[in-house]
Coordinates of C-alpha atoms in Angstrom, one line a residue:
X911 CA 45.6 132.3 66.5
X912 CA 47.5 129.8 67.8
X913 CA 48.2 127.2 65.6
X914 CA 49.4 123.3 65.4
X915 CA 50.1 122.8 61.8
X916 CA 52.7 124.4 59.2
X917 CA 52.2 127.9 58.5
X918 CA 54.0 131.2 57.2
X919 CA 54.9 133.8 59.4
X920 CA 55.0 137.4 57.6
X921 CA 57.7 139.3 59.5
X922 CA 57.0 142.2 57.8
X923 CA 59.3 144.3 55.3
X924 CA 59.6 141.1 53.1
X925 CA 60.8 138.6 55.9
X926 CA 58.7 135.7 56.7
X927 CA 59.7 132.3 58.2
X928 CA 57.8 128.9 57.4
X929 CA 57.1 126.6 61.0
X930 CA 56.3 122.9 60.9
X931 CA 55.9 120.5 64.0
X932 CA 54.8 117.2 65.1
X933 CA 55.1 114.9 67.7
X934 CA 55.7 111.0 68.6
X935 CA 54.7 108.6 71.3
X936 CA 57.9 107.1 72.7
X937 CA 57.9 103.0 72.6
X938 CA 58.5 102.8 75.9
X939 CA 55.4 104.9 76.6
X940 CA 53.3 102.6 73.9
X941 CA 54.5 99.9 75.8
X942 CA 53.8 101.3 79.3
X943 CA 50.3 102.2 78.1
X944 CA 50.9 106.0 79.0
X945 CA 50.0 108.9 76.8
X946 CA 52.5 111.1 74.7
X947 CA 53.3 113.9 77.4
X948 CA 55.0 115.9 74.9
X949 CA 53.7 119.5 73.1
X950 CA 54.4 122.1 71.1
X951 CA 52.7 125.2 70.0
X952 CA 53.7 128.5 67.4
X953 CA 52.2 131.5 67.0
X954 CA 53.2 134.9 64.8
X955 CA 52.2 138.1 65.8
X956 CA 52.8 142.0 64.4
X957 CA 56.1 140.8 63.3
X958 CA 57.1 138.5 66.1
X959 CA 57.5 134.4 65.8
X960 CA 57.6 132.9 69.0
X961 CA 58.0 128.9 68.9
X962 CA 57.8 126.7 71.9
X963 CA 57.9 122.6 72.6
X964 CA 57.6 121.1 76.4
X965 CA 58.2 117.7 77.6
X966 CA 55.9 116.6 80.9
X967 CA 57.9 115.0 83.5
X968 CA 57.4 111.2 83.2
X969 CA 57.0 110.6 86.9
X970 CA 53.6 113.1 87.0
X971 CA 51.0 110.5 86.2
X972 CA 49.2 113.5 83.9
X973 CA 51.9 115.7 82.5
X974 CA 50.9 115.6 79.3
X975 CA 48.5 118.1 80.8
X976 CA 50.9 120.7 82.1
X977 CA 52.7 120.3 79.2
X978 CA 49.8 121.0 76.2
X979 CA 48.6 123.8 78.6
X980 CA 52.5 125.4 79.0
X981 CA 53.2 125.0 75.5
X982 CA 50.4 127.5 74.6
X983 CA 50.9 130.1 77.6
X984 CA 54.8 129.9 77.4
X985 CA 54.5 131.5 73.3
X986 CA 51.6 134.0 74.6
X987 CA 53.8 135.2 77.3
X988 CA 56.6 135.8 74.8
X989 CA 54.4 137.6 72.9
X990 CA 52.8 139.6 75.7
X991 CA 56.8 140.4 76.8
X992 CA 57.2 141.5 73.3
X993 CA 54.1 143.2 72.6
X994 CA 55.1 145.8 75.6
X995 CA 58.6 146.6 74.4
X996 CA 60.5 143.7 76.4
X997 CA 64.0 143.2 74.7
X998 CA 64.7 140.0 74.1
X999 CA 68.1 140.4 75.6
X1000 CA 66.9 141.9 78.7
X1001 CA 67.0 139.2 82.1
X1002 CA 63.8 141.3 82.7
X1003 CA 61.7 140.2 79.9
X1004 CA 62.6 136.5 80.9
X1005 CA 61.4 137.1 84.1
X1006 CA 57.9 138.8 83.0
X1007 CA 57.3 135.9 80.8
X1008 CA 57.9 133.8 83.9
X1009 CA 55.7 135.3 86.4
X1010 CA 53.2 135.7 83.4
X1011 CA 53.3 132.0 82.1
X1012 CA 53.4 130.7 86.3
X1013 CA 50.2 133.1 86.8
X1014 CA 47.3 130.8 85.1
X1015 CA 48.9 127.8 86.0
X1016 CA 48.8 128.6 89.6
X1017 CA 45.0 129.6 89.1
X1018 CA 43.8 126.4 87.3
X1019 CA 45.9 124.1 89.7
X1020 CA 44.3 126.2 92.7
X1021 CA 40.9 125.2 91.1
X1022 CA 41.7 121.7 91.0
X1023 CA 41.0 121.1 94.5
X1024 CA 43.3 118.5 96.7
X1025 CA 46.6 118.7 98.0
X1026 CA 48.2 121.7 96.0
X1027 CA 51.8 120.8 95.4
X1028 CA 50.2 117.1 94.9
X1029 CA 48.3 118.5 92.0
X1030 CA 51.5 120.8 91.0
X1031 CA 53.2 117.4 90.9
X1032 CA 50.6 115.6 88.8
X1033 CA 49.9 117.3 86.4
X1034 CA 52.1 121.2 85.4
X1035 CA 55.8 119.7 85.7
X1036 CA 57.2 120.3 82.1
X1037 CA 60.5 121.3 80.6
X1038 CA 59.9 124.4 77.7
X1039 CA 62.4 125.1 74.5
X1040 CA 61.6 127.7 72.6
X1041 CA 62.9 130.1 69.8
X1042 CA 61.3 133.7 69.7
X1043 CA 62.1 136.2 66.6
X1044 CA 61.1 140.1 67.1
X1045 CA 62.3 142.7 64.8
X1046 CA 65.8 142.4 64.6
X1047 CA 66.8 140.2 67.2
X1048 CA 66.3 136.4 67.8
X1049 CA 67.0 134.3 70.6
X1050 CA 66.8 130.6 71.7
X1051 CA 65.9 129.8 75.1
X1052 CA 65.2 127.0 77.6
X1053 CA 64.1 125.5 81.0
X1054 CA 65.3 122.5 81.2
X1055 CA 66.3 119.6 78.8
X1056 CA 66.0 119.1 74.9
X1057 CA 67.9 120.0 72.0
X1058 CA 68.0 123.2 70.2
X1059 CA 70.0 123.4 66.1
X1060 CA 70.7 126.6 64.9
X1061 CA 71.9 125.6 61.4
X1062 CA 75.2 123.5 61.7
X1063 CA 75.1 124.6 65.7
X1064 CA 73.8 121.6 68.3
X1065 CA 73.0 122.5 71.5
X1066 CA 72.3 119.6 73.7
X1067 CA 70.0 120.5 77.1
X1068 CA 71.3 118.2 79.7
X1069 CA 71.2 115.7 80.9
X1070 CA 70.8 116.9 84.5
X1071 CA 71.9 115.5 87.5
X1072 CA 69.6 112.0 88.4
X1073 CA 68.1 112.5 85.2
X1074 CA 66.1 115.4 87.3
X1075 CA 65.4 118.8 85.0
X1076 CA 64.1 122.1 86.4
X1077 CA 60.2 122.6 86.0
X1078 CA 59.0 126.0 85.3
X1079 CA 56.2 124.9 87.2
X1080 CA 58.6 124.1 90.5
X1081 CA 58.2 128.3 90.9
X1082 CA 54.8 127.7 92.6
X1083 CA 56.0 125.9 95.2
X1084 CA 56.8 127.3 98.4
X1085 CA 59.7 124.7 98.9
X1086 CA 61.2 124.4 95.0
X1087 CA 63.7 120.8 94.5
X1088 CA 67.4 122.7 95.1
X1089 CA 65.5 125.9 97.5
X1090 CA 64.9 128.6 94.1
X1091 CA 62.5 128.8 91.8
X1092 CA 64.3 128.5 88.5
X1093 CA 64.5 130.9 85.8
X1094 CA 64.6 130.7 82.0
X1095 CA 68.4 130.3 79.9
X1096 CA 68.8 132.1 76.9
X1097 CA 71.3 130.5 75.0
X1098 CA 72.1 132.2 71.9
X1099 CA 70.8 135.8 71.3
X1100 CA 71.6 137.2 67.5
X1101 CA 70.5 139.1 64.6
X1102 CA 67.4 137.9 63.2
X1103 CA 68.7 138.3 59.9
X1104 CA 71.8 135.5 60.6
X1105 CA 68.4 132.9 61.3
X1106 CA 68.0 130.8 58.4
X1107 CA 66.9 127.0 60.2
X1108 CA 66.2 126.3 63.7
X1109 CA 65.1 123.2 65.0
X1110 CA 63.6 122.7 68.4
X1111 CA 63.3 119.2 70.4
X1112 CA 62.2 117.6 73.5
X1113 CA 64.8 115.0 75.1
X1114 CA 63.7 112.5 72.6
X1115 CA 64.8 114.2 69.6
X1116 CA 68.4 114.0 71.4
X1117 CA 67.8 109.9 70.3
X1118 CA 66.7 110.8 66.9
X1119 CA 70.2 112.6 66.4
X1120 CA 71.7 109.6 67.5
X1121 CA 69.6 107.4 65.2
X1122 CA 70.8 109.3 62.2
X1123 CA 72.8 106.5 60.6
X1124 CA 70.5 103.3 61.5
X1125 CA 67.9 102.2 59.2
X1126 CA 63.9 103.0 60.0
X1127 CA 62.2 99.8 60.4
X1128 CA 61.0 98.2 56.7
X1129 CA 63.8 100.3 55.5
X1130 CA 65.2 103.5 54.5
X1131 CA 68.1 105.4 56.8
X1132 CA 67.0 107.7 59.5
X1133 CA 68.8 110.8 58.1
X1134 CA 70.1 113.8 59.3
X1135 CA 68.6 116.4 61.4
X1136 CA 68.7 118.8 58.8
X1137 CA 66.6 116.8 56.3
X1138 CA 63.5 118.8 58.6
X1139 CA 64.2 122.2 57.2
X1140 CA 66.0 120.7 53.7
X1141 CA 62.9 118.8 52.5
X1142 CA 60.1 121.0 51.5
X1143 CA 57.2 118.3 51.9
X1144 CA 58.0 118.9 55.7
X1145 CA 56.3 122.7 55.1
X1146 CA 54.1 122.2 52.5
X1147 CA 52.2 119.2 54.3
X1148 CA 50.8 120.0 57.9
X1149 CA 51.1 116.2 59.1
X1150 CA 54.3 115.3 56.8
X1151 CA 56.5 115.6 60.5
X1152 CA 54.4 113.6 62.7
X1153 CA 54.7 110.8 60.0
X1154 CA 58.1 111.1 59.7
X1155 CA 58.2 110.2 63.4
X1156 CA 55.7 107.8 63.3
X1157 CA 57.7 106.2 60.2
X1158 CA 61.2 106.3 62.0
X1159 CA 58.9 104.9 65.3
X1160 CA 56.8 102.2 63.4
X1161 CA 57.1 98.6 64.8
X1162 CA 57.5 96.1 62.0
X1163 CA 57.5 92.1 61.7
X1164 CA 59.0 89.7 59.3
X1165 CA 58.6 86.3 58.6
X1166 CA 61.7 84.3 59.0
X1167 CA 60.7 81.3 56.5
X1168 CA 63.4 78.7 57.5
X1169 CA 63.1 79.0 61.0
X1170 CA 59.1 79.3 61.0
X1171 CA 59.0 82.1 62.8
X1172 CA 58.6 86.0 62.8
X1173 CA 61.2 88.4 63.4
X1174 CA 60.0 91.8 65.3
X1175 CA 61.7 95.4 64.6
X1176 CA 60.5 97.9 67.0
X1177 CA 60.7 102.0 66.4
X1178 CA 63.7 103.7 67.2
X1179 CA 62.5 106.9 69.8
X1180 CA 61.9 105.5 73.2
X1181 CA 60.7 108.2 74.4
X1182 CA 58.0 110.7 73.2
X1183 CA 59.7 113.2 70.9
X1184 CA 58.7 116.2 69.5
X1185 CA 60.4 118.3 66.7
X1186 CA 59.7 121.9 65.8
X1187 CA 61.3 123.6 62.1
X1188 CA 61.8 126.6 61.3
X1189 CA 63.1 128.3 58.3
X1190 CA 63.5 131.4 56.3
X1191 CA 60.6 131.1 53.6
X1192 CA 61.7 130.7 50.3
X1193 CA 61.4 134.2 48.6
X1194 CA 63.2 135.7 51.8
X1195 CA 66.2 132.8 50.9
X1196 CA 66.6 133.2 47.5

C-alpha cells in the first residue's frame, strides 16, 4: 500500500532501499493563512520503488488538492508502466504514465461540476519530482520545478520563465499555456546498483540548500542536504523529517532586557517544502 511514513523497500536478491519524507508549511503561507499545497507519496512493488513529491501551483486557490491526489496516482502510474514491461528508458513509458496519471484526474474534475478548465485551474495544477527504481535501472524524473540530489550531484528544476512551471495537469486542456501539453523529463537514467542516496524536493527545498550555513531559530546550524540520508533517526523515526522542517521553520521570540522589548526570529523556508530520502538500507551498504 501506499504509504506516508519511513519504510524499507525489499528489492529483491538482497537489495532494499530505506524512504523517509515529510513536509513543511512555508511562512509565507502561515502568514497568508493558506494551507501547505505540497505532497509526497512512495510505494514499493515486486521489486520496484517508485517515489514521487508535487508542489500545487500557489495561484490555484485549492492546489493542495491536485497535488495530494497527483502525488499518489503519479507513483501508481509508474508502477502500472513498470508492472507491463515499460523500460524506464523508453519516451514511451513516460508517455503511458502520462495519459494514465491525466485519466482520473480528468474524471474527478469532470465530476466536479462548473466551468471545467475553471476547476482544472483550481484545484489539479501541480509540478511532480520523482525517482523510480526497477530491476536494474533507475531514473530521476520531473515536470516542472524542484530539486533532485543524486549523492554529491544537484540538480536544480528551474526557475522558469515568470516564475510559471509546466503542470502535468495543463494536458487536459484543450488550449495548454505555450499551445502543447507537456511531457515528463528524465534527467538522469543509470544503473540501479550506482544509487546509494537520492533526495527529492519541491521548490522550497531549493531555499533549504541555501539555508545550509545560517543558524535554525533558538539555535543550531541548518546543515547540509546530505545530513537527510547521513543521519539514521531520519529512517528509523517516521515523523523525525517533518520536524526537522518544522525545527529549521519554527518562529522564535526573545526578550531583549535593556531595551524592554522582544526580539522575533521567524523560520527560514518561505515556502512550503517538501523533502523525500532515499538510501541503500544498511546491509545492502555495508
Amino acid at each position: 500500500m501506499l504509504r506516508d511514513v519511513a519504510f524499507l523497500a525489499d528489492m529483491g536478491g538482497g537489495s532494499a532501499f530505506e524512504v523517509a519524507g515529510g513536509t513543511v508549511t512555508g511562512t509565507d503561507h502561515v502568514v497568508a493563512g493558506r494551507p501547505n499545497q505540497d505532497a509526497y507519496a512512495f510505494r514499493a512493488e515486486g521489486g520496484s520503488l517508485v517515489a514521487v513529491v508535487c508542489d500545487g501551483c500557489g495561484s490555484g486557490a485549492r492546489s493542495e488538492v491536485g497535488a495530494a491526489l497527483g502525488a499518489r496516482i503519479v507513483a501508481e502510474q509508474v508502477l502500472g508502466a513498470l508492472r507491463r514491461g515499460g523500460d524506464l528508458d523508453s519516451p514511451a513509458t513516460w508517455e503511458d504514465v502520462r495519459r494514465g496519471a491525466l485519466a482520473p484526474l480528468r474524471d474527478v474534475a469532470a465530476g466536479m461540476g462548473g466551468g471545467f478548465t475553471e476547476v482544472v485551474s483550481t484545484f489539479f495544477l501541480f509540478t511532480v519530482v520523482g525517482l523510480a527504481i526497477s530491476g536494474d535501472r533507475a531514473c530521476a524524473f520531473s515536470l516542472g520545478d524542484g530539486l533532485i540530489a543524486l549523492g554529491d550531484e544537484l540538480l536544480r528544476l528551474g526557475p522558469f520563465p515568470r516564475d510559471e512551471p509546466p503542470y502535468l495537469a495543463y494536458g487536459l486542456l484543450d488550449r495548454p499555456p505555450g499551445g502543447e501539453a507537456p511531457r515528463f523529463t528524465v534527467h538522469r537514467a543509470f544503473p540501479s546498483s550506482a544509487l546509494r542516496t537520492a533526495l527529492l524536493g519541491t521548490d522550497g527545498a531549493i531555499d533549504l540548500l541555501e539555508s545550509s550555513s545560517r543558524q535554525i531559530p533558538g539555535g543550531g546550524e541548518v546543515g547540509p542536504l546530505s545530513r537527510f540520508w547521513e543521519d539514521d533517526r531520519y529512517f528509523r523515526n517516521p515523523d523525525a523529517v517533518r520536524r526537522r522542517l518544522a525545527l529549521i521553520n519554527r518562529s522564535v521570540a526573545r526578550p531583549v532586557w535593556k531595551e524592554e522589548r522582544m526580539e522575533r526570529e521567524g523560520g527560514l523556508l518561505r515556502d512550503d517544502t517538501t523533502v523525500v530520502v532515499v538510501r541503500r538500507a544498511q546491509a545492502a551498504r555495508d
